[in-house]
mmCIF file of N, CA and C in Angstrom:
data_model
loop_
_atom_site.group_PDB
_atom_site.id
_atom_site.type_symbol
_atom_site.label_atom_id
_atom_site.label_comp_id
_atom_site.label_asym_id
_atom_site.label_seq_id
_atom_site.Cartn_x
_atom_site.Cartn_y
_atom_site.Cartn_z
ATOM 1 N N ALA A 1 -101.754 -120.032 127.246
ATOM 2 C CA ALA A 1 -101.164 -121.346 127.120
ATOM 3 C C ALA A 1 -101.607 -122.022 125.826
ATOM 4 N N ALA A 2 -102.771 -121.688 125.326
ATOM 5 C CA ALA A 2 -103.276 -122.320 124.112
ATOM 6 C C ALA A 2 -102.736 -121.654 122.844
ATOM 7 N N LEU A 3 -102.174 -120.472 122.961
ATOM 8 C CA LEU A 3 -101.702 -119.742 121.784
ATOM 9 C C LEU A 3 -100.617 -120.489 121.007
ATOM 10 N N PRO A 4 -99.582 -121.027 121.635
ATOM 11 C CA PRO A 4 -98.572 -121.762 120.845
ATOM 12 C C PRO A 4 -99.170 -122.944 120.080
ATOM 13 N N ASP A 5 -100.101 -123.654 120.698
ATOM 14 C CA ASP A 5 -100.749 -124.782 120.014
ATOM 15 C C ASP A 5 -101.561 -124.298 118.819
ATOM 16 N N TRP A 6 -102.271 -123.187 119.001
ATOM 17 C CA TRP A 6 -103.095 -122.633 117.929
ATOM 18 C C TRP A 6 -102.216 -122.210 116.754
ATOM 19 N N LEU A 7 -101.096 -121.545 117.048
ATOM 20 C CA LEU A 7 -100.187 -121.114 115.983
ATOM 21 C C LEU A 7 -99.582 -122.302 115.241
ATOM 22 N N ALA A 8 -99.249 -123.360 115.958
ATOM 23 C CA ALA A 8 -98.630 -124.532 115.343
ATOM 24 C C ALA A 8 -99.624 -125.371 114.552
ATOM 25 N N ALA A 9 -100.903 -125.242 114.829
ATOM 26 C CA ALA A 9 -101.918 -126.088 114.204
ATOM 27 C C ALA A 9 -102.110 -125.800 112.719
ATOM 28 N N ASP A 10 -101.855 -124.588 112.279
ATOM 29 C CA ASP A 10 -102.124 -124.226 110.887
ATOM 30 C C ASP A 10 -101.128 -123.154 110.455
ATOM 31 N N GLU A 11 -100.510 -123.343 109.316
ATOM 32 C CA GLU A 11 -99.545 -122.384 108.765
ATOM 33 C C GLU A 11 -100.176 -121.001 108.603
ATOM 34 N N ASN A 12 -101.440 -120.949 108.237
ATOM 35 C CA ASN A 12 -102.120 -119.673 108.006
ATOM 36 C C ASN A 12 -102.344 -118.878 109.291
ATOM 37 N N HIS A 13 -102.320 -119.531 110.422
ATOM 38 C CA HIS A 13 -102.507 -118.815 111.692
ATOM 39 C C HIS A 13 -101.358 -117.853 111.971
ATOM 40 N N ARG A 14 -100.193 -118.103 111.377
ATOM 41 C CA ARG A 14 -99.030 -117.250 111.611
ATOM 42 C C ARG A 14 -98.977 -116.064 110.657
ATOM 43 N N ARG A 15 -99.929 -115.956 109.780
ATOM 44 C CA ARG A 15 -99.959 -114.854 108.813
ATOM 45 C C ARG A 15 -100.904 -113.762 109.304
ATOM 46 N N GLY A 16 -100.582 -112.563 108.951
ATOM 47 C CA GLY A 16 -101.471 -111.450 109.269
ATOM 48 C C GLY A 16 -101.461 -111.102 110.746
ATOM 49 N N GLU A 17 -102.595 -110.653 111.202
ATOM 50 C CA GLU A 17 -102.727 -110.185 112.572
ATOM 51 C C GLU A 17 -103.794 -110.986 113.295
ATOM 52 N N PHE A 18 -103.715 -110.983 114.590
ATOM 53 C CA PHE A 18 -104.769 -111.568 115.413
ATOM 54 C C PHE A 18 -104.807 -110.798 116.726
ATOM 55 N N ALA A 19 -105.915 -110.878 117.391
ATOM 56 C CA ALA A 19 -106.093 -110.168 118.661
ATOM 57 C C ALA A 19 -105.823 -111.115 119.818
ATOM 58 N N LEU A 20 -105.164 -110.602 120.816
ATOM 59 C CA LEU A 20 -104.883 -111.360 122.029
ATOM 60 C C LEU A 20 -105.545 -110.622 123.184
ATOM 61 N N LEU A 21 -106.483 -111.257 123.841
ATOM 62 C CA LEU A 21 -107.181 -110.650 124.969
ATOM 63 C C LEU A 21 -106.570 -111.153 126.266
ATOM 64 N N VAL A 22 -106.224 -110.224 127.126
ATOM 65 C CA VAL A 22 -105.642 -110.573 128.419
ATOM 66 C C VAL A 22 -106.570 -110.036 129.493
ATOM 67 N N PHE A 23 -106.987 -110.899 130.382
ATOM 68 C CA PHE A 23 -107.901 -110.508 131.445
ATOM 69 C C PHE A 23 -107.151 -110.386 132.760
ATOM 70 N N GLY A 24 -107.567 -109.426 133.571
ATOM 71 C CA GLY A 24 -107.013 -109.267 134.906
ATOM 72 C C GLY A 24 -107.749 -110.152 135.888
ATOM 73 N N PRO A 25 -107.489 -109.957 137.167
ATOM 74 C CA PRO A 25 -108.182 -110.765 138.171
ATOM 75 C C PRO A 25 -109.670 -110.420 138.196
ATOM 76 N N PRO A 26 -110.497 -111.294 138.734
ATOM 77 C CA PRO A 26 -111.925 -110.990 138.840
ATOM 78 C C PRO A 26 -112.138 -109.702 139.636
ATOM 79 N N ALA A 27 -113.236 -109.025 139.387
ATOM 80 C CA ALA A 27 -113.521 -107.749 140.042
ATOM 81 C C ALA A 27 -113.479 -107.876 141.556
ATOM 82 N N ASP A 28 -113.981 -108.969 142.093
ATOM 83 C CA ASP A 28 -113.974 -109.153 143.542
ATOM 84 C C ASP A 28 -112.551 -109.204 144.076
ATOM 85 N N ALA A 29 -111.665 -109.871 143.377
ATOM 86 C CA ALA A 29 -110.274 -109.981 143.818
ATOM 87 C C ALA A 29 -109.584 -108.626 143.749
ATOM 88 N N ALA A 30 -109.834 -107.874 142.696
ATOM 89 C CA ALA A 30 -109.226 -106.551 142.560
ATOM 90 C C ALA A 30 -109.735 -105.619 143.644
ATOM 91 N N GLN A 31 -111.014 -105.704 143.945
ATOM 92 C CA GLN A 31 -111.601 -104.866 144.979
ATOM 93 C C GLN A 31 -111.016 -105.231 146.339
ATOM 94 N N GLU A 32 -110.879 -106.510 146.614
ATOM 95 C CA GLU A 32 -110.310 -106.970 147.882
ATOM 96 C C GLU A 32 -108.862 -106.535 148.000
ATOM 97 N N ASP A 33 -108.105 -106.630 146.897
ATOM 98 C CA ASP A 33 -106.705 -106.238 146.907
ATOM 99 C C ASP A 33 -106.560 -104.744 147.149
ATOM 100 N N SER A 34 -107.466 -103.933 146.590
ATOM 101 C CA SER A 34 -107.373 -102.488 146.754
ATOM 102 C C SER A 34 -107.610 -102.067 148.191
ATOM 103 N N LYS A 35 -108.283 -102.895 148.977
ATOM 104 C CA LYS A 35 -108.515 -102.582 150.380
ATOM 105 C C LYS A 35 -107.252 -102.775 151.211
ATOM 106 N N SER A 36 -106.302 -103.532 150.713
ATOM 107 C CA SER A 36 -105.108 -103.841 151.491
ATOM 108 C C SER A 36 -103.841 -103.209 150.917
ATOM 109 N N SER A 37 -103.962 -102.357 149.898
ATOM 110 C CA SER A 37 -102.780 -101.728 149.324
ATOM 111 C C SER A 37 -103.068 -100.265 149.018
ATOM 112 N N LEU A 38 -102.010 -99.499 148.863
ATOM 113 C CA LEU A 38 -102.133 -98.070 148.594
ATOM 114 C C LEU A 38 -101.772 -97.764 147.149
ATOM 115 N N THR A 39 -102.417 -96.750 146.607
ATOM 116 C CA THR A 39 -102.051 -96.275 145.280
ATOM 117 C C THR A 39 -100.896 -95.288 145.405
ATOM 118 N N ALA A 40 -100.200 -95.066 144.316
ATOM 119 C CA ALA A 40 -99.113 -94.090 144.309
ATOM 120 C C ALA A 40 -99.657 -92.698 144.618
ATOM 121 N N LEU A 41 -100.851 -92.397 144.105
ATOM 122 C CA LEU A 41 -101.469 -91.099 144.372
ATOM 123 C C LEU A 41 -101.736 -90.931 145.859
ATOM 124 N N GLY A 42 -102.293 -91.947 146.489
ATOM 125 C CA GLY A 42 -102.584 -91.874 147.919
ATOM 126 C C GLY A 42 -101.324 -91.695 148.741
ATOM 127 N N PHE A 43 -100.289 -92.435 148.400
ATOM 128 C CA PHE A 43 -99.028 -92.345 149.131
ATOM 129 C C PHE A 43 -98.425 -90.949 148.991
ATOM 130 N N LYS A 44 -98.405 -90.417 147.772
ATOM 131 C CA LYS A 44 -97.839 -89.082 147.540
ATOM 132 C C LYS A 44 -98.677 -88.009 148.222
ATOM 133 N N ALA A 45 -100.002 -88.112 148.116
ATOM 134 C CA ALA A 45 -100.879 -87.136 148.771
ATOM 135 C C ALA A 45 -100.642 -87.146 150.273
ATOM 136 N N MET A 46 -100.480 -88.320 150.843
ATOM 137 C CA MET A 46 -100.235 -88.427 152.281
ATOM 138 C C MET A 46 -98.920 -87.766 152.655
ATOM 139 N N GLN A 47 -97.889 -87.965 151.854
ATOM 140 C CA GLN A 47 -96.592 -87.344 152.127
ATOM 141 C C GLN A 47 -96.703 -85.823 152.137
ATOM 142 N N VAL A 48 -97.345 -85.270 151.121
ATOM 143 C CA VAL A 48 -97.443 -83.816 150.992
ATOM 144 C C VAL A 48 -98.329 -83.231 152.084
ATOM 145 N N LEU A 49 -99.489 -83.820 152.293
ATOM 146 C CA LEU A 49 -100.423 -83.288 153.283
ATOM 147 C C LEU A 49 -99.889 -83.396 154.704
ATOM 148 N N SER A 50 -99.135 -84.437 154.996
ATOM 149 C CA SER A 50 -98.632 -84.610 156.360
ATOM 150 C C SER A 50 -97.561 -83.580 156.718
ATOM 151 N N GLU A 51 -97.039 -82.872 155.728
ATOM 152 C CA GLU A 51 -96.101 -81.784 156.007
ATOM 153 C C GLU A 51 -96.828 -80.552 156.538
ATOM 154 N N ALA A 52 -98.131 -80.444 156.260
ATOM 155 C CA ALA A 52 -98.877 -79.246 156.620
ATOM 156 C C ALA A 52 -99.922 -79.464 157.705
ATOM 157 N N MET A 53 -100.164 -80.714 158.090
ATOM 158 C CA MET A 53 -101.217 -80.984 159.073
ATOM 159 C C MET A 53 -100.915 -82.274 159.820
ATOM 160 N N PRO A 54 -101.638 -82.522 160.901
ATOM 161 C CA PRO A 54 -101.433 -83.767 161.655
ATOM 162 C C PRO A 54 -101.713 -84.996 160.790
ATOM 163 N N PRO A 55 -101.030 -86.104 161.072
ATOM 164 C CA PRO A 55 -101.169 -87.310 160.246
ATOM 165 C C PRO A 55 -102.603 -87.820 160.090
ATOM 166 N N ARG A 56 -103.391 -87.793 161.136
ATOM 167 C CA ARG A 56 -104.764 -88.315 161.046
ATOM 168 C C ARG A 56 -105.586 -87.478 160.065
ATOM 169 N N GLN A 57 -105.470 -86.167 160.147
ATOM 170 C CA GLN A 57 -106.195 -85.280 159.231
ATOM 171 C C GLN A 57 -105.671 -85.447 157.799
ATOM 172 N N ALA A 58 -104.365 -85.569 157.660
ATOM 173 C CA ALA A 58 -103.766 -85.780 156.339
ATOM 174 C C ALA A 58 -104.262 -87.086 155.730
ATOM 175 N N ALA A 59 -104.393 -88.115 156.546
ATOM 176 C CA ALA A 59 -104.870 -89.412 156.055
ATOM 177 C C ALA A 59 -106.299 -89.310 155.543
ATOM 178 N N LYS A 60 -107.141 -88.577 156.251
ATOM 179 C CA LYS A 60 -108.538 -88.417 155.815
ATOM 180 C C LYS A 60 -108.613 -87.694 154.472
ATOM 181 N N LEU A 61 -107.833 -86.629 154.323
ATOM 182 C CA LEU A 61 -107.852 -85.885 153.057
ATOM 183 C C LEU A 61 -107.217 -86.692 151.923
ATOM 184 N N ALA A 62 -106.129 -87.370 152.207
ATOM 185 C CA ALA A 62 -105.479 -88.197 151.182
ATOM 186 C C ALA A 62 -106.412 -89.317 150.731
ATOM 187 N N ALA A 63 -107.201 -89.842 151.656
ATOM 188 C CA ALA A 63 -108.175 -90.882 151.306
ATOM 189 C C ALA A 63 -109.249 -90.327 150.379
ATOM 190 N N ARG A 64 -109.697 -89.110 150.637
ATOM 191 C CA ARG A 64 -110.699 -88.486 149.756
ATOM 192 C C ARG A 64 -110.126 -88.234 148.368
ATOM 193 N N ILE A 65 -108.867 -87.875 148.294
ATOM 194 C CA ILE A 65 -108.221 -87.601 147.009
ATOM 195 C C ILE A 65 -108.008 -88.882 146.211
ATOM 196 N N SER A 66 -107.508 -89.920 146.880
ATOM 197 C CA SER A 66 -107.061 -91.121 146.172
ATOM 198 C C SER A 66 -108.050 -92.276 146.161
ATOM 199 N N GLY A 67 -108.979 -92.283 147.112
ATOM 200 C CA GLY A 67 -109.882 -93.425 147.231
ATOM 201 C C GLY A 67 -109.299 -94.548 148.067
ATOM 202 N N ASP A 68 -108.080 -94.382 148.558
ATOM 203 C CA ASP A 68 -107.462 -95.377 149.438
ATOM 204 C C ASP A 68 -108.111 -95.312 150.817
ATOM 205 N N ALA A 69 -107.911 -96.342 151.602
ATOM 206 C CA ALA A 69 -108.438 -96.381 152.963
ATOM 207 C C ALA A 69 -107.607 -95.456 153.853
ATOM 208 N N ALA A 70 -108.293 -94.591 154.604
ATOM 209 C CA ALA A 70 -107.606 -93.628 155.462
ATOM 210 C C ALA A 70 -106.739 -94.321 156.504
ATOM 211 N N ASP A 71 -107.220 -95.429 157.053
ATOM 212 C CA ASP A 71 -106.428 -96.109 158.082
ATOM 213 C C ASP A 71 -105.131 -96.683 157.507
ATOM 214 N N LEU A 72 -105.171 -97.164 156.260
ATOM 215 C CA LEU A 72 -103.941 -97.663 155.634
ATOM 216 C C LEU A 72 -102.956 -96.526 155.356
ATOM 217 N N LEU A 73 -103.480 -95.394 154.927
ATOM 218 C CA LEU A 73 -102.620 -94.234 154.688
ATOM 219 C C LEU A 73 -101.969 -93.778 155.989
ATOM 220 N N TYR A 74 -102.755 -93.750 157.051
ATOM 221 C CA TYR A 74 -102.250 -93.341 158.361
ATOM 222 C C TYR A 74 -101.161 -94.298 158.840
ATOM 223 N N GLN A 75 -101.416 -95.594 158.726
ATOM 224 C CA GLN A 75 -100.423 -96.588 159.150
ATOM 225 C C GLN A 75 -99.146 -96.490 158.316
ATOM 226 N N ALA A 76 -99.291 -96.239 157.022
ATOM 227 C CA ALA A 76 -98.119 -96.096 156.155
ATOM 228 C C ALA A 76 -97.287 -94.887 156.566
ATOM 229 N N GLN A 77 -97.951 -93.807 156.936
ATOM 230 C CA GLN A 77 -97.237 -92.608 157.368
ATOM 231 C C GLN A 77 -96.511 -92.858 158.684
ATOM 232 N N LEU A 78 -97.157 -93.551 159.606
ATOM 233 C CA LEU A 78 -96.503 -93.867 160.878
ATOM 234 C C LEU A 78 -95.284 -94.760 160.653
ATOM 235 N N ALA A 79 -95.409 -95.739 159.776
ATOM 236 C CA ALA A 79 -94.293 -96.638 159.473
ATOM 237 C C ALA A 79 -93.159 -95.883 158.788
ATOM 238 N N ARG A 80 -93.509 -94.917 157.971
ATOM 239 C CA ARG A 80 -92.506 -94.129 157.250
ATOM 240 C C ARG A 80 -91.683 -93.272 158.209
ATOM 241 N N LYS A 81 -92.315 -92.793 159.285
ATOM 242 C CA LYS A 81 -91.622 -91.938 160.249
ATOM 243 C C LYS A 81 -90.668 -92.713 161.149
ATOM 244 N N LYS A 82 -90.839 -94.031 161.241
ATOM 245 C CA LYS A 82 -89.980 -94.842 162.131
ATOM 246 C C LYS A 82 -88.584 -94.957 161.596
#
């Protein structure tokens, strides 16, 4: 939000290059969010593994591969089958 003001404040600010730093959410928020969502890797691993083994076992292995929560992977697979 401050960038337009900074650029307008001085003609020289619009010359050359400058660095723009963009920060994500705080680590705690990202960690909390990862507990409630699945990664693409986890979802794909669950799909492939569930073709060869029971869903609960597939969820445990997919969780080890992706770092996602096994219970979320299992619930996603059950919802997918409905």
